[in-house]
mmCIF file of C-alpha atoms and ligand atoms in Angstrom:
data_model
loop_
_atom_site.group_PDB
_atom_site.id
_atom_site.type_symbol
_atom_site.label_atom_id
_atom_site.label_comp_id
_atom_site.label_asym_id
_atom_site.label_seq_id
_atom_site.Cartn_x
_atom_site.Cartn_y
_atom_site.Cartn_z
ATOM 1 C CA UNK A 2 0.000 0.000 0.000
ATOM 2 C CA UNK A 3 1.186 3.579 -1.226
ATOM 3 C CA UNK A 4 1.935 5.517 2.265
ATOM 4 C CA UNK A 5 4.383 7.739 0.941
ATOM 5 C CA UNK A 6 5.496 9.479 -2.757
ATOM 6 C CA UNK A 7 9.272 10.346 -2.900
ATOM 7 C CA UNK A 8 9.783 13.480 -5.597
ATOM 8 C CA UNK A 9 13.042 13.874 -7.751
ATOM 9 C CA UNK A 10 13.207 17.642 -8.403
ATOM 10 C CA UNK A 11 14.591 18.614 -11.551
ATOM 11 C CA UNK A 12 12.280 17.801 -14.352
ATOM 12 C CA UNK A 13 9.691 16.543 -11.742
ATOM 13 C CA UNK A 14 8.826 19.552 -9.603
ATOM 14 C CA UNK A 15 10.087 22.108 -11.565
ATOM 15 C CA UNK A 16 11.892 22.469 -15.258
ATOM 16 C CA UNK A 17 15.324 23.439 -13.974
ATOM 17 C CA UNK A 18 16.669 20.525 -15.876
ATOM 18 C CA UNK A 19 16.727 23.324 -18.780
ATOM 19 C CA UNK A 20 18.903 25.608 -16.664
ATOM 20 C CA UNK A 21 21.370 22.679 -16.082
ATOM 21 C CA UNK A 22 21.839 22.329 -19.779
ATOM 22 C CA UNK A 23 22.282 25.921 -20.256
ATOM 23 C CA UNK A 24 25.061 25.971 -17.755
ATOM 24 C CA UNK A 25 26.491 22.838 -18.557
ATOM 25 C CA UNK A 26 26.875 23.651 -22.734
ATOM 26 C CA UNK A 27 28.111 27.513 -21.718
ATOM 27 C CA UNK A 28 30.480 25.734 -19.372
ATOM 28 C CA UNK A 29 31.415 23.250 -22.449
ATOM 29 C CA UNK A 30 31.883 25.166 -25.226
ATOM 30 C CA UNK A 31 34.440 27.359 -23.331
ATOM 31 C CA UNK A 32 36.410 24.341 -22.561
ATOM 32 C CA UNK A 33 35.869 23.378 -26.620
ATOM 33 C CA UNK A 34 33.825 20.748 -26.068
ATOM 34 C CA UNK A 35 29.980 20.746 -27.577
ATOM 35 C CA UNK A 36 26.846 19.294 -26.381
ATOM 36 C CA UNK A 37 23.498 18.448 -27.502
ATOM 37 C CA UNK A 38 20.157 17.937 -25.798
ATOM 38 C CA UNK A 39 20.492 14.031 -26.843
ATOM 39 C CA UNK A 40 24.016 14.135 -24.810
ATOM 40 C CA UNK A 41 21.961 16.256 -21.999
ATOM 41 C CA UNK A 42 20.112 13.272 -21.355
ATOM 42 C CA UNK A 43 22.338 11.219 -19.993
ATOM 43 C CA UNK A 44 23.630 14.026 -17.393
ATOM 44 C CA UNK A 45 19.784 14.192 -15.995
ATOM 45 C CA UNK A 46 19.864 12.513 -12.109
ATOM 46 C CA UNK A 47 23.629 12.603 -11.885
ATOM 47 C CA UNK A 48 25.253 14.188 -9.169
ATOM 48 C CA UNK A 49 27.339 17.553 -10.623
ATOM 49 C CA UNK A 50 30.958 16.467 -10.173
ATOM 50 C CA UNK A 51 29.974 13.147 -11.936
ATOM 51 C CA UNK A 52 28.377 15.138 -14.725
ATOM 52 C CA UNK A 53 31.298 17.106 -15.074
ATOM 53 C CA UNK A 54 33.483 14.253 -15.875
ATOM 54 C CA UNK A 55 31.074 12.689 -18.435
ATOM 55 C CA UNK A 56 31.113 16.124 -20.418
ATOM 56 C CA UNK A 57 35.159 16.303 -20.065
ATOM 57 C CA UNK A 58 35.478 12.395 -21.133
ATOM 58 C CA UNK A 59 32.990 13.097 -23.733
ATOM 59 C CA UNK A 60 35.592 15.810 -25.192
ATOM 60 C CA UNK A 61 38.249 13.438 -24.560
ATOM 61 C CA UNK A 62 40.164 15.654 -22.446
ATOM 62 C CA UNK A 63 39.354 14.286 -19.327
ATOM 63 C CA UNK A 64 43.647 13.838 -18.516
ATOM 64 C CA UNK A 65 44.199 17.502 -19.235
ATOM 65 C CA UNK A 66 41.782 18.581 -15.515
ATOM 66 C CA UNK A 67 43.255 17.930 -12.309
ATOM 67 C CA UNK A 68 40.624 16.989 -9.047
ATOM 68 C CA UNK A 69 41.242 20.888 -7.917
ATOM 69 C CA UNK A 70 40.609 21.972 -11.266
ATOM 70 C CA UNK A 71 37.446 20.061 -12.084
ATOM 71 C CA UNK A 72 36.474 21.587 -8.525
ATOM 72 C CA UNK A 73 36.464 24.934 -9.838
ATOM 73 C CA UNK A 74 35.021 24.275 -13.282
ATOM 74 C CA UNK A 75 31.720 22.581 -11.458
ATOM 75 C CA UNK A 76 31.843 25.564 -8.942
ATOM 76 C CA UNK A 77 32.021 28.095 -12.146
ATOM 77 C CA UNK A 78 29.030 26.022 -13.576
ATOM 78 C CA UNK A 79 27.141 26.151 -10.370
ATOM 79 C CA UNK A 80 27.283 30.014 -10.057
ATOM 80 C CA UNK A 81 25.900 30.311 -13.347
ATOM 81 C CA UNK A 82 23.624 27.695 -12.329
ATOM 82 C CA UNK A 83 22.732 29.911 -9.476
ATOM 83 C CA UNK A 84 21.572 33.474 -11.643
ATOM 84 C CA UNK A 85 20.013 31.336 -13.963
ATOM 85 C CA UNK A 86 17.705 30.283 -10.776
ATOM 86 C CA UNK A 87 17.499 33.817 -9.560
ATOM 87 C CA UNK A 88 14.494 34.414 -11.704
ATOM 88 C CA UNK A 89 12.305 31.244 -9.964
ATOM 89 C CA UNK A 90 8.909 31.762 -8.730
ATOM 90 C CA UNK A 91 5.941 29.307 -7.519
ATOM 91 C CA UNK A 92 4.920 30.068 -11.413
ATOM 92 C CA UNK A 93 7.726 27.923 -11.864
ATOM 93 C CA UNK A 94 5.856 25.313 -10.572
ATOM 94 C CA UNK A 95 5.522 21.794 -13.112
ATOM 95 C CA UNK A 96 1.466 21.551 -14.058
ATOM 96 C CA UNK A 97 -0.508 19.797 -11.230
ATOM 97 C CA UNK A 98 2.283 18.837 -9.342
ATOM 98 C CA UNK A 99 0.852 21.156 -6.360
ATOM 99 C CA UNK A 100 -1.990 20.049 -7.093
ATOM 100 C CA UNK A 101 -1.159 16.402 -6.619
ATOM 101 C CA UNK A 102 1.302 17.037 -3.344
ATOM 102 C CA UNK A 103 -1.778 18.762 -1.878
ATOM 103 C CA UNK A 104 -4.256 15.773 -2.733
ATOM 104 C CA UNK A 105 -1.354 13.518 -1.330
ATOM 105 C CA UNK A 106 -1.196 15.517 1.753
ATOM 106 C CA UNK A 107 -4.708 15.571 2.542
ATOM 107 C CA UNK A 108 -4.261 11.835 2.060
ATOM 108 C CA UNK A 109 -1.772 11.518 5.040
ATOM 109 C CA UNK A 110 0.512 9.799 2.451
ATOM 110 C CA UNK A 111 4.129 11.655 3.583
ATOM 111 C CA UNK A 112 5.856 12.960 0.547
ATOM 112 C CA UNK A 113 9.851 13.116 0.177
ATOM 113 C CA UNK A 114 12.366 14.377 -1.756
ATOM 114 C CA UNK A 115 15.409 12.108 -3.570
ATOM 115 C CA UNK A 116 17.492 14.811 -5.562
ATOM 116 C CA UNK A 117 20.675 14.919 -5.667
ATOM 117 C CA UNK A 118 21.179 18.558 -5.992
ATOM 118 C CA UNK A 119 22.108 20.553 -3.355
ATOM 119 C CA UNK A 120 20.273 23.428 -4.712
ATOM 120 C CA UNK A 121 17.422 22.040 -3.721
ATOM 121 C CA UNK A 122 16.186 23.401 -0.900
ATOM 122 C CA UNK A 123 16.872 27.032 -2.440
ATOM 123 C CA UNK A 124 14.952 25.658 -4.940
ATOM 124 C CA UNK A 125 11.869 24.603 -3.313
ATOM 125 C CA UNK A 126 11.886 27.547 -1.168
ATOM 126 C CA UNK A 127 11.582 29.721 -4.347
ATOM 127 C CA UNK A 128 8.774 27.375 -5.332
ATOM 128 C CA UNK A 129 6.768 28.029 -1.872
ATOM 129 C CA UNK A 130 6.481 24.213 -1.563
ATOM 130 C CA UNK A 131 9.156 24.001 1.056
ATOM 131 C CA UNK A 132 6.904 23.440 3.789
ATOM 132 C CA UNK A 133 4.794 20.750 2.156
ATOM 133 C CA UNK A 134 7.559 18.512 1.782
ATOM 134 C CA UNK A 135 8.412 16.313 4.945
ATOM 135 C CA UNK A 136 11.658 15.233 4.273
ATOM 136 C CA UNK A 137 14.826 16.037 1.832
ATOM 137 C CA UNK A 138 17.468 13.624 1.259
ATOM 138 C CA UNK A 139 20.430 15.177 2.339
ATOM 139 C CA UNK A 140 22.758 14.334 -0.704
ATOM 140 C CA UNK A 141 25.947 15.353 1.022
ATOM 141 C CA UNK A 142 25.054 12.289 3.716
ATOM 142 C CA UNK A 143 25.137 9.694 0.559
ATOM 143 C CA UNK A 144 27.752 7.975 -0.785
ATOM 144 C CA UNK A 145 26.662 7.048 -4.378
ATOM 145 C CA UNK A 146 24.092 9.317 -6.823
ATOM 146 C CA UNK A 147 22.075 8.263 -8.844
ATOM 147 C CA UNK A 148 21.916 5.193 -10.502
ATOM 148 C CA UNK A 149 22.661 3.898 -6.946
ATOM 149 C CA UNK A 150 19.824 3.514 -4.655
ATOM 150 C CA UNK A 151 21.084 5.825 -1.717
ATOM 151 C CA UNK A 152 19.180 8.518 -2.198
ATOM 152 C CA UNK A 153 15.996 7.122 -2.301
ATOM 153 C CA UNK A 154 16.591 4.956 0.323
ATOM 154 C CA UNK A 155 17.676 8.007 2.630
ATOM 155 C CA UNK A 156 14.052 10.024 1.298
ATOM 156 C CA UNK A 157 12.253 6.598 2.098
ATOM 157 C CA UNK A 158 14.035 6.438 6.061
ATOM 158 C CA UNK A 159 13.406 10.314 6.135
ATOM 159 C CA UNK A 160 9.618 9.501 5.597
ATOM 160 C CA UNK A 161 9.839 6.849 8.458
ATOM 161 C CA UNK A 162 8.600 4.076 5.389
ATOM 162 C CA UNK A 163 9.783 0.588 4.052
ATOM 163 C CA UNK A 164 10.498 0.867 0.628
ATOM 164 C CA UNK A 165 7.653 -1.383 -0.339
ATOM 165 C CA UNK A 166 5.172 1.282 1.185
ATOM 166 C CA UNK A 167 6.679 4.336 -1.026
ATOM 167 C CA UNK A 168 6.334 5.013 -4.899
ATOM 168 C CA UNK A 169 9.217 7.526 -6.377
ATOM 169 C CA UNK A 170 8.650 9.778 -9.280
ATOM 170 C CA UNK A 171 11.323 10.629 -11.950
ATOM 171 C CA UNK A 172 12.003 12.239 -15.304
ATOM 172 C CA UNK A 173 15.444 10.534 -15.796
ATOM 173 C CA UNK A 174 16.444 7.133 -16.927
ATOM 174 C CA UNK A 175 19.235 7.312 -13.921
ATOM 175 C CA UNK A 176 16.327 7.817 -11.535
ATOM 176 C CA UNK A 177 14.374 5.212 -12.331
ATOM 177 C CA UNK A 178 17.568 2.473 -12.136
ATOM 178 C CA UNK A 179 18.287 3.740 -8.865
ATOM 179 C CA UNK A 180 14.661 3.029 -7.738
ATOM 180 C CA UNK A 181 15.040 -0.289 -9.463
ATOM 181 C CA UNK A 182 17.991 -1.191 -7.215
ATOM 182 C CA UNK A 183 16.492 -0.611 -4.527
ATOM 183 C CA UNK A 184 12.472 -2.167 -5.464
ATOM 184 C CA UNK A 185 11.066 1.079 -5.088
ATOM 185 C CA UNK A 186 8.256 1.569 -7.716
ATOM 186 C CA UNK A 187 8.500 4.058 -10.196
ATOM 187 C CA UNK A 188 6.705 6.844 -12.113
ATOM 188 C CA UNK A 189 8.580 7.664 -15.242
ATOM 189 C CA UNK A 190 7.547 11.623 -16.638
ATOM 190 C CA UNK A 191 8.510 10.914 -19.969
ATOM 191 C CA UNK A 192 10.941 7.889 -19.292
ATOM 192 C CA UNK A 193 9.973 4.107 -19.065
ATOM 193 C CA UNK A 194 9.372 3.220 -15.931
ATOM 194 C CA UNK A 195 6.749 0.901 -13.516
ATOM 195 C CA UNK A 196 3.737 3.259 -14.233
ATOM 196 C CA UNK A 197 4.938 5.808 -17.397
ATOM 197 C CA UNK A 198 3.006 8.928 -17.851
ATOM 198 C CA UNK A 199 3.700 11.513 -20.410
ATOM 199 C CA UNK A 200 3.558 14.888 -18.064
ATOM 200 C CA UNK A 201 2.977 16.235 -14.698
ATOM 201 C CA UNK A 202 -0.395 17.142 -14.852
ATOM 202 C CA UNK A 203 -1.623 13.303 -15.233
ATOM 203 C CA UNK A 204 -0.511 12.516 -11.413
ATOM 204 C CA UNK A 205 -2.925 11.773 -9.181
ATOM 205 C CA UNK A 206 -3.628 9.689 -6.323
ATOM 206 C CA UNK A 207 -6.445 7.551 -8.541
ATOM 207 C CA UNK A 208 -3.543 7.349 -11.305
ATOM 208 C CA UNK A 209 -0.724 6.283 -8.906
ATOM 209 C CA UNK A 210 -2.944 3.524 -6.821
ATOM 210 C CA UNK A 211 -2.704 1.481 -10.156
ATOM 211 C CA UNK A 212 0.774 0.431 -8.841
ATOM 212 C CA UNK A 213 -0.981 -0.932 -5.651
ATOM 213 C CA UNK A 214 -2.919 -3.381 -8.161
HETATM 214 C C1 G6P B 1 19.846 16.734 -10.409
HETATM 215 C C2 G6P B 1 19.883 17.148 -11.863
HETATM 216 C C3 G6P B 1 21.282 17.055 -12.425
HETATM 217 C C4 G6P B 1 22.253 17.819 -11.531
HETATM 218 C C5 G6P B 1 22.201 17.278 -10.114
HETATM 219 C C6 G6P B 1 23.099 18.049 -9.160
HETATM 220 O O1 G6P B 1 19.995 15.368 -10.320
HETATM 221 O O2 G6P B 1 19.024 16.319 -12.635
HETATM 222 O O3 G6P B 1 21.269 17.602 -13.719
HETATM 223 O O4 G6P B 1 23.572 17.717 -12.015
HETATM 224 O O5 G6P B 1 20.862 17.380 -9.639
HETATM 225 O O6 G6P B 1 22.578 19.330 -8.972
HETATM 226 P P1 G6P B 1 23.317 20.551 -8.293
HETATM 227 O O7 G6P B 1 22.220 21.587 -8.183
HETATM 228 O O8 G6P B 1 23.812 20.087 -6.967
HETATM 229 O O9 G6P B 1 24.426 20.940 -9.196
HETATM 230 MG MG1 MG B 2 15.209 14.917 -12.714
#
């Protein structure tokens, strides 16, 4: 039985996933190196250091950055990250997804949050929806990012819930393997998952139950 919904952010919640790529290909194409959307995809869920390294092994010049300097490249990327988030508002807001968080709430089903960002609670404090959320997964306190499991196992202990009683929902193919490794089940926004819906505004507590069948 569903007693608690565990949120990624990015994508999910809100579209910053589109201010990561702008940071990310600004960030690229001064170090020569030039990405696409299709490329994009496969830094959606992952942790930014690790994301880093895929665009800078992508260019093949991964051997040309030392640890310190890919430190300050991710930092550089972050700050940019940062202005392009100045802007957010609760407008900002992914269609029905307050909604659905306030149907969930008035439910008594706890709701938590598995992102790996640690913008995320600037984030969601932009969004007004920082209060509705009972628990965020600290990333900093886990050791592996997504594909791994840990951070929806952490939003899952947050909630006080056994991973058989929670349902995760995520817009990237490295979220939904990390709920897989742990047998959480999953809502895929636009990706394959358990349950696969094609946008935000389709949740509902009705639509999710059909993983309690
Ligand atoms: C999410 C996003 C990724 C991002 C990661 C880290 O998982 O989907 O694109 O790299 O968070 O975010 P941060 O805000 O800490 O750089
Ligand atoms: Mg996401």
């Amino acid at each position: 039985m569903i007693k608690g919904v565990i949120f990624d952010l990015d994508g999910v919640i809100t579209d910053t996933a589109k201010f990561h790529y702008i940071a990310w290909k600004n960030l690229a194409s001064e170090l020569g190196i030039e990405i696409d959307e299709k490329f994009n995809e496969t830094l959606k869920g992952i942790p930014r250091l690790d994301s880093l390294i895929k665009i800078l092994e992508y260019g093949g010049v991964r051997q040309k950055y030392s640890d310190t300097d890919i430190d300050s490249l991710a930092d550089k990327k972050n700050e940019e990250y940062k202005l392009l988030l100045e802007e957010l508002s609760k407008d900002d807001i992914l269609p029905g997804i307050e909604e659905f968080i306030d149907e969930l709430r008035s439910n008594n089903i706890k709701i938590g949050l598995a992102s790996v960002s640690k913008n995320a609670p600037t984030i969601l404090k932009k969004l007004e929806l920082i209060e509705k959320i009972d628990f965020i997964a600290d990333p900093s306190k886990v050791a592996k990012g997504k594909p791994a499991p840990d951070i929806f196992i952490e939003a899952a202990r947050g909630i006080g819930l056994e991973i058989e009683n929670t349902v995760g929902i995520e817009d990237a193919e490295s979220g939904v393997k990390a709920m897989r490794a742990c047998n959480m089940r999953s809502v895929g926004i636009g990706v394959e998952a358990d349950l696969t819906l094609k946008g935000t505004s389709e949740l509902s507590l009705e639509v999710i139950s059909m993983l309690d069948k």
